Amino acid sequence: VLSKGGETLTEDLDDYRSRAQSVAEPAAWDYLAGGAGAERTLAANVAAFRGATVVPRVLVDVSAVETTVEVCGTRLAAPLGVAPVAYQRLWHPDGEAATAAGAAATGTLMIASMFSSVRYEQIAAAGGSRWLQLYVLRDRAILLDLVTRAEAAGFTALVVTVDTPRLGDRRRDVRNSFAIPPHAQSQNIDPATMALAGIPAPGGSALASHVDATYDPGLRWSDLEWLAERSGLPVVLKGILDPADANRAVDAGAAGIVVSNHGGRQLDGAIATLDALPAVAAAVAGRVPVLFDGGVRHGVDILVARALGADVVLVGRPPIWGLAAGGAAGVTGVLSRLRAELELAMALAGRPRLTDLDPAIIRRAPR
Ligand code: GLV
C-alpha cells in the first residue's frame, strides 16, 4: 500500500472519481467529465498513456527518490500542478479555496481559473504556490485589472489560454442546456460581463454564448507580446500543440508553455497531448519550461510525460474528483496519491532522480 506521512492512502483516483460522480449534480458532472464533439480527443489523451510503457532498470540505489522542481521561480515538491478549472463551487461549497488548500498542503502548484467562483484573495489565503489563468477578453481593461489584482494577491505567474477563440462543441452541455447556477458564478469579474454564462439557453450552452460575447476571437501574437511586456508577471501560454507555435511563443516573450488540448474540450480530433509533447519539447529545447496536461491519471503518467519532455505535469479533472468527494481533504488525498505513485514508479523504474528520466526509457505502441 502507498502511504504518506504515516497515513495509508487507500483510495485511488478511480475511487475519488466514482464518489464524486455519485454526489455531483448530473449537469455539473457532465460539464466536468465531458469533452467536445464525439469526445475522441478526450479519450485519446488517456489512451496515449496506455500506449506508453517504461523499461525499468534494476539494482539501482533508490533509497532516496528526489522529486522537487522549480518552474518560473516557483518551487514545488513534485513536478505536479492543478490545471485551471472554472466555477469550482459547482462541485463543492468551498470551491477553489479548498482546491488551493489541498494544493498548498501537498506542495503542488495551484493554477486558479479566471472564472473562479471564490475571490482570488481568498484563494491566496490558502497559501502555497499560485498562478492565475486568464482568457483575453475583447475588453482589455478587464484583463489589466485582473493582472493587477493577481499580482497584489501574490499570484506569481499568468497562464493565458490561447486555444479558445470560440468554445468547443460540448455536446453534453448543449443537451443539458447547461448554465452556471447562482451559487457557482464568477466572483472576480463584474456581473454584466459574466451574465450570459448564467442564463440557460434552451438547445444551447450558456458558456458558448458567453464566450462568443466576451472572448476576443481576433487574438494575435502581437496581443501576447503586448501582455508579456505590460505584465510584471511571467506569462505562460496554455494550449500549444505545434512546435512552430512553441517557437513563436518563446519569440513572443512567453515564460513557459503548456502543451494542452484543453482536456479534449476544444477541437475534437486534435492530437493527444502526449503525442504532441516530444516535438514541442524538442522545439523549445530548454529555453522555457514546458508544462503539460491531458489524460494524466496515475503517477507513472507523470514519469512518462517527464521522460518525453514535460517539466511540470498538470491535472485538471482529478483534483475536482477529490474536491467533490471530500473538499480540501479530498484534494489533498488525490494530490498525495499522485505524488506517492510517482515516487513509487521512479523507485520501481530504477530512476530515483527526475534527471534520470529521458525518452530512451519509454516505448510507445502504435495505436
Ligand atoms: C473552460 O475553459 C472549460 O473548459 O469549460
CSV table of C-alpha atoms and ligand atoms in Angstrom, one decimal:
chain,number,residue,atom,x,y,z
A,1,VAL,CA,0.0,0.0,0.0
A,2,LEU,CA,1.1,3.6,-0.6
A,3,SER,CA,1.5,5.9,2.4
A,4,LYS,CA,2.3,9.5,3.1
A,5,GLY,CA,3.4,10.8,6.4
A,6,GLY,CA,2.5,7.5,8.1
A,7,GLU,CA,-1.0,7.7,6.7
A,8,THR,CA,-2.2,5.0,4.4
A,9,LEU,CA,-3.5,6.1,1.1
A,10,THR,CA,-6.2,3.5,0.5
A,11,GLU,CA,-8.3,5.4,-2.1
A,12,ASP,CA,-7.1,5.6,-5.6
A,13,LEU,CA,-8.2,8.1,-8.2
A,14,ASP,CA,-10.9,5.8,-9.5
A,15,ASP,CA,-12.4,5.7,-6.0
A,16,TYR,CA,-12.5,9.5,-5.8
A,17,ARG,CA,-13.9,9.7,-9.3
A,18,SER,CA,-16.9,7.4,-8.5
A,19,ARG,CA,-17.6,9.1,-5.2
A,20,ALA,CA,-17.5,12.5,-7.0
A,21,GLN,CA,-19.9,11.3,-9.7
A,22,SER,CA,-22.3,9.9,-7.1
A,23,VAL,CA,-22.5,13.3,-5.2
A,24,ALA,CA,-22.3,15.8,-8.1
A,25,GLU,CA,-25.3,17.4,-9.7
A,26,PRO,CA,-25.6,15.5,-13.0
A,27,ALA,CA,-25.3,18.5,-15.3
A,28,ALA,CA,-22.3,19.7,-13.3
A,29,TRP,CA,-20.8,16.3,-13.6
A,30,ASP,CA,-21.3,16.3,-17.4
A,31,TYR,CA,-19.6,19.7,-17.6
A,32,LEU,CA,-16.6,18.4,-15.8
A,33,ALA,CA,-16.3,14.9,-17.4
A,34,GLY,CA,-17.3,15.8,-20.9
A,35,GLY,CA,-15.3,16.8,-23.9
A,36,ALA,CA,-16.1,18.3,-27.3
A,37,GLY,CA,-17.8,16.6,-30.2
A,38,ALA,CA,-17.6,12.8,-30.0
A,39,GLU,CA,-15.0,13.0,-27.2
A,40,ARG,CA,-12.4,11.4,-29.4
A,41,THR,CA,-9.6,13.7,-28.2
A,42,LEU,CA,-10.8,13.3,-24.6
A,43,ALA,CA,-10.3,9.6,-24.9
A,44,ALA,CA,-7.1,9.9,-27.0
A,45,ASN,CA,-5.4,11.8,-24.2
A,46,VAL,CA,-5.9,8.9,-21.8
A,47,ALA,CA,-5.3,6.2,-24.4
A,48,ALA,CA,-1.9,7.7,-25.3
A,49,PHE,CA,-0.7,7.0,-21.8
A,50,ARG,CA,-1.9,3.4,-22.1
A,51,GLY,CA,0.3,3.0,-25.1
A,52,ALA,CA,3.4,4.3,-23.4
A,53,THR,CA,5.5,1.8,-21.3
A,54,VAL,CA,8.6,2.2,-19.2
A,55,VAL,CA,11.7,0.0,-19.4
A,56,PRO,CA,12.9,-0.3,-15.8
A,57,ARG,CA,16.5,-0.7,-14.6
A,58,VAL,CA,17.3,-2.8,-11.6
A,59,LEU,CA,19.9,-2.8,-8.8
A,60,VAL,CA,19.9,0.9,-8.6
A,61,ASP,CA,20.0,2.5,-5.2
A,62,VAL,CA,16.6,4.0,-4.8
A,63,SER,CA,16.7,4.6,-1.1
A,64,ALA,CA,16.2,8.3,-1.8
A,65,VAL,CA,13.8,9.5,-4.5
A,66,GLU,CA,14.1,13.1,-5.4
A,67,THR,CA,11.0,14.9,-7.0
A,68,THR,CA,11.4,18.6,-6.2
A,69,VAL,CA,11.4,21.1,-9.1
A,70,GLU,CA,11.4,24.8,-9.8
A,71,VAL,CA,9.3,26.3,-12.5
A,72,CYS,CA,9.2,30.1,-13.4
A,73,GLY,CA,10.6,30.8,-9.9
A,74,THR,CA,8.1,28.6,-8.1
A,75,ARG,CA,9.5,25.7,-6.1
A,76,LEU,CA,7.3,22.5,-6.0
A,77,ALA,CA,7.5,19.3,-4.0
A,78,ALA,CA,6.9,17.3,-7.2
A,79,PRO,CA,6.5,18.2,-10.9
A,80,LEU,CA,2.8,18.5,-10.4
A,81,GLY,CA,0.2,21.2,-10.7
A,82,VAL,CA,-3.5,21.7,-10.6
A,83,ALA,CA,-4.8,22.8,-14.0
A,84,PRO,CA,-7.2,25.7,-14.2
A,85,VAL,CA,-10.8,24.6,-13.8
A,86,ALA,CA,-13.6,27.3,-13.8
A,87,TYR,CA,-16.6,27.6,-11.4
A,88,GLN,CA,-15.4,25.1,-8.8
A,89,ARG,CA,-18.3,25.7,-6.4
A,90,LEU,CA,-20.3,23.6,-8.9
A,91,TRP,CA,-18.8,20.6,-7.1
A,92,HIS,CA,-18.3,21.7,-3.5
A,93,PRO,CA,-19.4,24.7,-1.5
A,94,ASP,CA,-15.7,25.6,-0.6
A,95,GLY,CA,-14.8,25.6,-4.3
A,96,GLU,CA,-11.3,26.9,-5.2
A,97,ALA,CA,-10.5,27.8,-1.6
A,98,ALA,CA,-10.5,24.0,-0.8
A,99,THR,CA,-8.6,23.2,-4.0
A,100,ALA,CA,-5.9,25.7,-3.1
A,101,ALA,CA,-5.7,24.4,0.4
A,102,GLY,CA,-5.2,20.8,-0.9
A,103,ALA,CA,-2.5,22.1,-3.3
A,104,ALA,CA,-0.7,24.0,-0.6
A,105,ALA,CA,-0.8,21.0,1.8
A,106,THR,CA,1.0,18.9,-0.8
A,107,GLY,CA,3.5,21.4,-2.3
A,108,THR,CA,1.5,21.4,-5.6
A,109,LEU,CA,1.2,24.3,-7.9
A,110,MET,CA,-2.4,25.8,-8.0
A,111,ILE,CA,-3.4,27.4,-11.2
A,112,ALA,CA,-6.7,29.3,-10.5
A,113,SER,CA,-9.1,29.9,-13.2
A,114,MET,CA,-10.0,33.5,-14.3
A,115,PHE,CA,-13.6,32.4,-13.7
A,116,SER,CA,-13.1,31.2,-10.1
A,117,SER,CA,-16.2,31.1,-8.0
A,118,VAL,CA,-14.2,32.2,-5.0
A,119,ARG,CA,-12.4,35.6,-4.8
A,120,TYR,CA,-8.7,35.4,-5.8
A,121,GLU,CA,-7.7,36.9,-2.5
A,122,GLN,CA,-9.5,34.0,-0.7
A,123,ILE,CA,-7.6,31.5,-2.9
A,124,ALA,CA,-4.4,33.3,-1.9
A,125,ALA,CA,-5.3,33.0,1.8
A,126,ALA,CA,-4.7,29.2,1.4
A,127,GLY,CA,-1.0,29.9,1.0
A,128,GLY,CA,1.1,27.8,-1.3
A,129,SER,CA,2.2,28.4,-4.9
A,130,ARG,CA,-0.4,30.0,-7.1
A,131,TRP,CA,-0.6,31.2,-10.7
A,132,LEU,CA,-3.7,32.8,-12.4
A,133,GLN,CA,-5.2,31.6,-15.7
A,134,LEU,CA,-6.7,34.3,-18.0
A,135,TYR,CA,-8.5,34.5,-21.3
A,136,VAL,CA,-8.0,37.6,-23.3
A,137,LEU,CA,-11.4,39.2,-23.4
A,138,ARG,CA,-12.4,41.8,-26.0
A,139,ASP,CA,-12.4,44.4,-23.1
A,140,ARG,CA,-8.7,44.7,-22.4
A,141,ALA,CA,-9.4,46.9,-19.3
A,142,ILE,CA,-10.8,43.8,-17.5
A,143,LEU,CA,-7.6,41.9,-18.3
A,144,LEU,CA,-5.3,44.6,-17.0
A,145,ASP,CA,-7.4,45.0,-13.8
A,146,LEU,CA,-7.2,41.2,-13.1
A,147,VAL,CA,-3.4,41.3,-13.7
A,148,THR,CA,-3.0,44.0,-11.1
A,149,ARG,CA,-5.2,42.1,-8.6
A,150,ALA,CA,-3.4,38.8,-9.2
A,151,GLU,CA,0.0,40.5,-8.6
A,152,ALA,CA,-1.3,42.1,-5.4
A,153,ALA,CA,-2.7,38.8,-4.2
A,154,GLY,CA,0.7,37.0,-4.6
A,155,PHE,CA,0.0,35.1,-7.8
A,156,THR,CA,3.4,34.7,-9.3
A,157,ALA,CA,2.7,33.9,-13.0
A,158,LEU,CA,-0.1,34.3,-15.5
A,159,VAL,CA,-1.3,31.5,-17.7
A,160,VAL,CA,-3.0,32.8,-20.8
A,161,THR,CA,-5.2,30.2,-22.6
A,162,VAL,CA,-4.8,30.5,-26.3
A,163,ASP,CA,-6.9,27.6,-27.7
A,164,THR,CA,-10.3,29.2,-27.2
A,165,PRO,CA,-11.2,31.7,-29.9
A,166,ARG,CA,-14.6,30.0,-29.8
A,167,LEU,CA,-15.9,27.4,-27.4
A,168,GLY,CA,-15.7,23.7,-28.5
A,169,ASP,CA,-18.9,21.9,-29.2
A,170,ARG,CA,-19.6,20.4,-25.8
A,171,ARG,CA,-22.5,18.1,-26.7
A,172,ARG,CA,-23.3,17.2,-23.1
A,173,ASP,CA,-23.7,20.9,-22.1
A,174,VAL,CA,-25.9,21.6,-25.1
A,175,ARG,CA,-28.1,18.6,-24.2
A,176,ASN,CA,-28.4,19.8,-20.6
A,177,SER,CA,-28.9,23.5,-21.7
A,178,PHE,CA,-26.1,24.0,-19.1
A,179,ALA,CA,-25.7,27.3,-17.4
A,180,ILE,CA,-23.7,28.3,-14.3
A,181,PRO,CA,-26.1,28.3,-11.3
A,182,PRO,CA,-26.1,31.4,-9.0
A,183,HIS,CA,-24.1,29.6,-6.2
A,184,ALA,CA,-21.1,28.9,-8.6
A,185,GLN,CA,-20.8,32.1,-10.6
A,186,SER,CA,-17.6,34.0,-11.0
A,187,GLN,CA,-16.7,36.2,-8.0
A,188,ASN,CA,-14.0,38.2,-9.6
A,189,ILE,CA,-15.4,39.9,-12.7
A,190,ASP,CA,-18.3,42.4,-13.0
A,191,PRO,CA,-21.7,40.6,-13.2
A,192,ALA,CA,-22.6,42.3,-16.5
A,193,THR,CA,-19.6,40.7,-18.3
A,194,MET,CA,-20.5,37.3,-16.8
A,195,ALA,CA,-24.3,37.5,-17.3
A,196,LEU,CA,-24.6,35.2,-20.3
A,197,ALA,CA,-22.8,32.3,-18.5
A,198,GLY,CA,-25.7,32.1,-16.1
A,199,ILE,CA,-28.6,32.3,-18.4
A,200,PRO,CA,-29.8,28.9,-19.7
A,201,ALA,CA,-30.1,28.9,-23.5
A,202,PRO,CA,-32.5,26.1,-24.4
A,203,GLY,CA,-30.9,23.9,-27.0
A,204,GLY,CA,-27.5,25.5,-26.4
A,205,SER,CA,-24.7,26.1,-23.9
A,206,ALA,CA,-24.8,29.3,-21.9
A,207,LEU,CA,-21.0,29.0,-21.8
A,208,ALA,CA,-20.7,29.1,-25.6
A,209,SER,CA,-22.9,32.2,-25.7
A,210,HIS,CA,-20.7,33.8,-23.0
A,211,VAL,CA,-17.5,33.0,-24.9
A,212,ASP,CA,-19.0,34.4,-28.2
A,213,ALA,CA,-19.9,37.6,-26.5
A,214,THR,CA,-16.8,38.3,-24.4
A,215,TYR,CA,-13.7,36.4,-25.7
A,216,ASP,CA,-11.6,38.0,-28.5
A,217,PRO,CA,-11.6,35.6,-31.5
A,218,GLY,CA,-9.2,38.0,-33.2
A,219,LEU,CA,-6.4,37.5,-30.7
A,220,ARG,CA,-3.0,37.5,-32.4
A,221,TRP,CA,0.7,37.1,-31.4
A,222,SER,CA,1.1,40.8,-31.1
A,223,ASP,CA,-1.5,40.9,-28.3
A,224,LEU,CA,0.5,38.3,-26.4
A,225,GLU,CA,3.7,40.4,-26.9
A,226,TRP,CA,1.8,43.4,-25.6
A,227,LEU,CA,0.6,41.5,-22.5
A,228,ALA,CA,4.1,40.0,-21.8
A,229,GLU,CA,5.6,43.5,-21.9
A,230,ARG,CA,2.8,45.1,-19.9
A,231,SER,CA,2.6,42.4,-17.2
A,232,GLY,CA,5.0,42.4,-14.2
A,233,LEU,CA,4.5,38.7,-14.0
A,234,PRO,CA,5.8,35.9,-16.3
A,235,VAL,CA,3.2,35.0,-18.9
A,236,VAL,CA,2.8,31.3,-19.8
A,237,LEU,CA,0.8,30.3,-22.9
A,238,LYS,CA,-1.5,27.4,-22.5
A,239,GLY,CA,-2.9,25.4,-25.4
A,240,ILE,CA,0.2,24.9,-27.6
A,241,LEU,CA,0.4,21.7,-29.7
A,242,ASP,CA,2.5,22.6,-32.8
A,243,PRO,CA,6.3,23.0,-32.5
A,244,ALA,CA,6.1,26.1,-34.7
A,245,ASP,CA,3.7,27.7,-32.2
A,246,ALA,CA,6.0,26.8,-29.4
A,247,ASN,CA,8.9,28.6,-31.1
A,248,ARG,CA,6.6,31.6,-31.8
A,249,ALA,CA,5.6,31.6,-28.1
A,250,VAL,CA,9.2,31.9,-27.0
A,251,ASP,CA,9.8,34.7,-29.5
A,252,ALA,CA,6.7,36.5,-28.2
A,253,GLY,CA,8.2,36.6,-24.7
A,254,ALA,CA,6.3,33.6,-23.2
A,255,ALA,CA,8.0,32.5,-19.9
A,256,GLY,CA,6.7,29.0,-20.5
A,257,ILE,CA,4.2,27.0,-22.5
A,258,VAL,CA,1.5,24.4,-21.6
A,259,VAL,CA,1.1,21.6,-24.1
A,260,SER,CA,-2.6,21.2,-23.9
A,261,ASN,CA,-5.8,20.4,-25.9
A,262,HIS,CA,-7.9,21.8,-23.1
A,263,GLY,CA,-8.7,18.3,-21.8
A,264,GLY,CA,-10.3,17.4,-25.1
A,265,ARG,CA,-12.8,20.2,-24.7
A,266,GLN,CA,-11.9,22.3,-27.7
A,267,LEU,CA,-11.1,20.8,-31.1
A,268,ASP,CA,-12.4,17.2,-31.1
A,269,GLY,CA,-10.0,15.3,-33.3
A,270,ALA,CA,-7.0,17.3,-32.0
A,271,ILE,CA,-3.8,15.4,-31.4
A,272,ALA,CA,-3.4,13.7,-28.0
A,273,THR,CA,-1.2,15.8,-25.9
A,274,LEU,CA,1.3,13.0,-25.2
A,275,ASP,CA,1.7,12.6,-29.0
A,276,ALA,CA,2.3,16.3,-29.4
A,277,LEU,CA,4.8,16.6,-26.5
A,278,PRO,CA,8.1,15.2,-27.9
A,279,ALA,CA,8.2,17.5,-30.9
A,280,VAL,CA,7.1,20.6,-28.9
A,281,ALA,CA,9.8,19.9,-26.2
A,282,ALA,CA,12.4,19.5,-28.9
A,283,ALA,CA,11.5,22.8,-30.5
A,284,VAL,CA,11.6,24.6,-27.1
A,285,ALA,CA,14.9,23.0,-26.4
A,286,GLY,CA,15.0,24.1,-22.7
A,287,ARG,CA,14.6,27.8,-23.5
A,288,VAL,CA,11.5,28.0,-21.3
A,289,PRO,CA,9.7,25.4,-19.1
A,290,VAL,CA,7.3,23.0,-20.9
A,291,LEU,CA,4.2,22.2,-18.9
A,292,PHE,CA,1.8,19.5,-20.0
A,293,ASP,CA,-1.8,18.4,-19.3
A,294,GLY,CA,-4.3,15.9,-20.7
A,295,GLY,CA,-5.1,12.3,-19.6
A,296,VAL,CA,-2.8,12.1,-16.5
A,297,ARG,CA,-4.5,9.7,-14.1
A,298,HIS,CA,-1.6,7.8,-12.5
A,299,GLY,CA,1.8,8.6,-11.0
A,300,VAL,CA,3.5,6.7,-13.8
A,301,ASP,CA,1.9,9.1,-16.3
A,302,ILE,CA,3.8,11.9,-14.7
A,303,LEU,CA,7.0,9.9,-15.1
A,304,VAL,CA,6.2,9.2,-18.8
A,305,ALA,CA,5.4,12.8,-19.5
A,306,ARG,CA,8.6,14.0,-17.8
A,307,ALA,CA,10.6,11.5,-19.8
A,308,LEU,CA,9.1,12.8,-23.0
A,309,GLY,CA,9.9,16.4,-22.3
A,310,ALA,CA,7.5,17.9,-19.8
A,311,ASP,CA,8.9,19.9,-16.9
A,312,VAL,CA,5.7,20.0,-14.9
A,313,VAL,CA,2.5,18.0,-15.4
A,314,LEU,CA,-0.9,19.4,-14.6
A,315,VAL,CA,-4.1,17.5,-13.7
A,316,GLY,CA,-7.5,19.1,-14.2
A,317,ARG,CA,-10.3,16.7,-13.5
A,318,PRO,CA,-8.7,14.5,-10.8
A,319,PRO,CA,-8.4,17.3,-8.1
A,320,ILE,CA,-12.0,18.1,-8.8
A,321,TRP,CA,-13.0,14.5,-8.1
A,322,GLY,CA,-11.2,14.9,-4.7
A,323,LEU,CA,-12.9,18.3,-4.2
A,324,ALA,CA,-16.4,16.9,-4.9
A,325,ALA,CA,-15.7,13.7,-2.8
A,326,GLY,CA,-14.3,15.5,0.3
A,327,GLY,CA,-13.5,19.2,0.0
A,328,ALA,CA,-9.9,20.2,0.8
A,329,ALA,CA,-9.1,16.7,2.3
A,330,GLY,CA,-10.2,15.1,-0.9
A,331,VAL,CA,-8.0,17.3,-3.0
A,332,THR,CA,-5.1,16.6,-0.6
A,333,GLY,CA,-5.9,12.9,-0.9
A,334,VAL,CA,-5.8,12.9,-4.8
A,335,LEU,CA,-2.6,15.0,-5.0
A,336,SER,CA,-0.8,13.0,-2.3
A,337,ARG,CA,-1.8,9.8,-4.0
A,338,LEU,CA,-0.4,11.0,-7.4
A,339,ARG,CA,2.9,12.1,-5.8
A,340,ALA,CA,3.2,8.8,-3.8
A,341,GLU,CA,2.5,6.9,-7.0
A,342,LEU,CA,5.2,8.9,-8.9
A,343,GLU,CA,7.8,8.2,-6.2
A,344,LEU,CA,6.9,4.5,-6.2
A,345,ALA,CA,7.1,4.4,-10.1
A,346,MET,CA,10.5,6.2,-10.0
A,347,ALA,CA,11.8,3.7,-7.5
A,348,LEU,CA,10.5,0.7,-9.4
A,349,ALA,CA,11.8,2.0,-12.7
A,350,GLY,CA,15.3,2.4,-11.1
A,351,ARG,CA,15.2,6.1,-11.8
A,352,PRO,CA,15.3,7.9,-8.5
A,353,ARG,CA,16.0,11.4,-9.9
A,354,LEU,CA,13.9,13.4,-12.3
A,355,THR,CA,17.0,13.9,-14.4
A,356,ASP,CA,17.2,10.1,-14.9
A,357,LEU,CA,14.0,10.4,-17.0
A,358,ASP,CA,14.6,10.7,-20.7
A,359,PRO,CA,12.9,9.5,-23.9
A,360,ALA,CA,15.1,6.4,-24.2
A,361,ILE,CA,13.3,4.8,-21.2
A,362,ILE,CA,9.9,4.9,-22.9
A,363,ARG,CA,8.5,2.5,-25.5
A,364,ARG,CA,5.4,3.6,-27.4
A,365,ALA,CA,3.0,1.2,-29.1
A,366,PRO,CA,1.5,2.3,-32.4
A,367,ARG,CA,-2.2,3.0,-32.0
B,1,GLV,C1,-13.5,26.3,-19.8
B,1,GLV,O1,-12.5,26.7,-20.3
B,1,GLV,C2,-13.9,25.0,-20.0
B,1,GLV,O2,-13.1,24.2,-20.5
B,1,GLV,O3,-15.1,24.7,-19.6
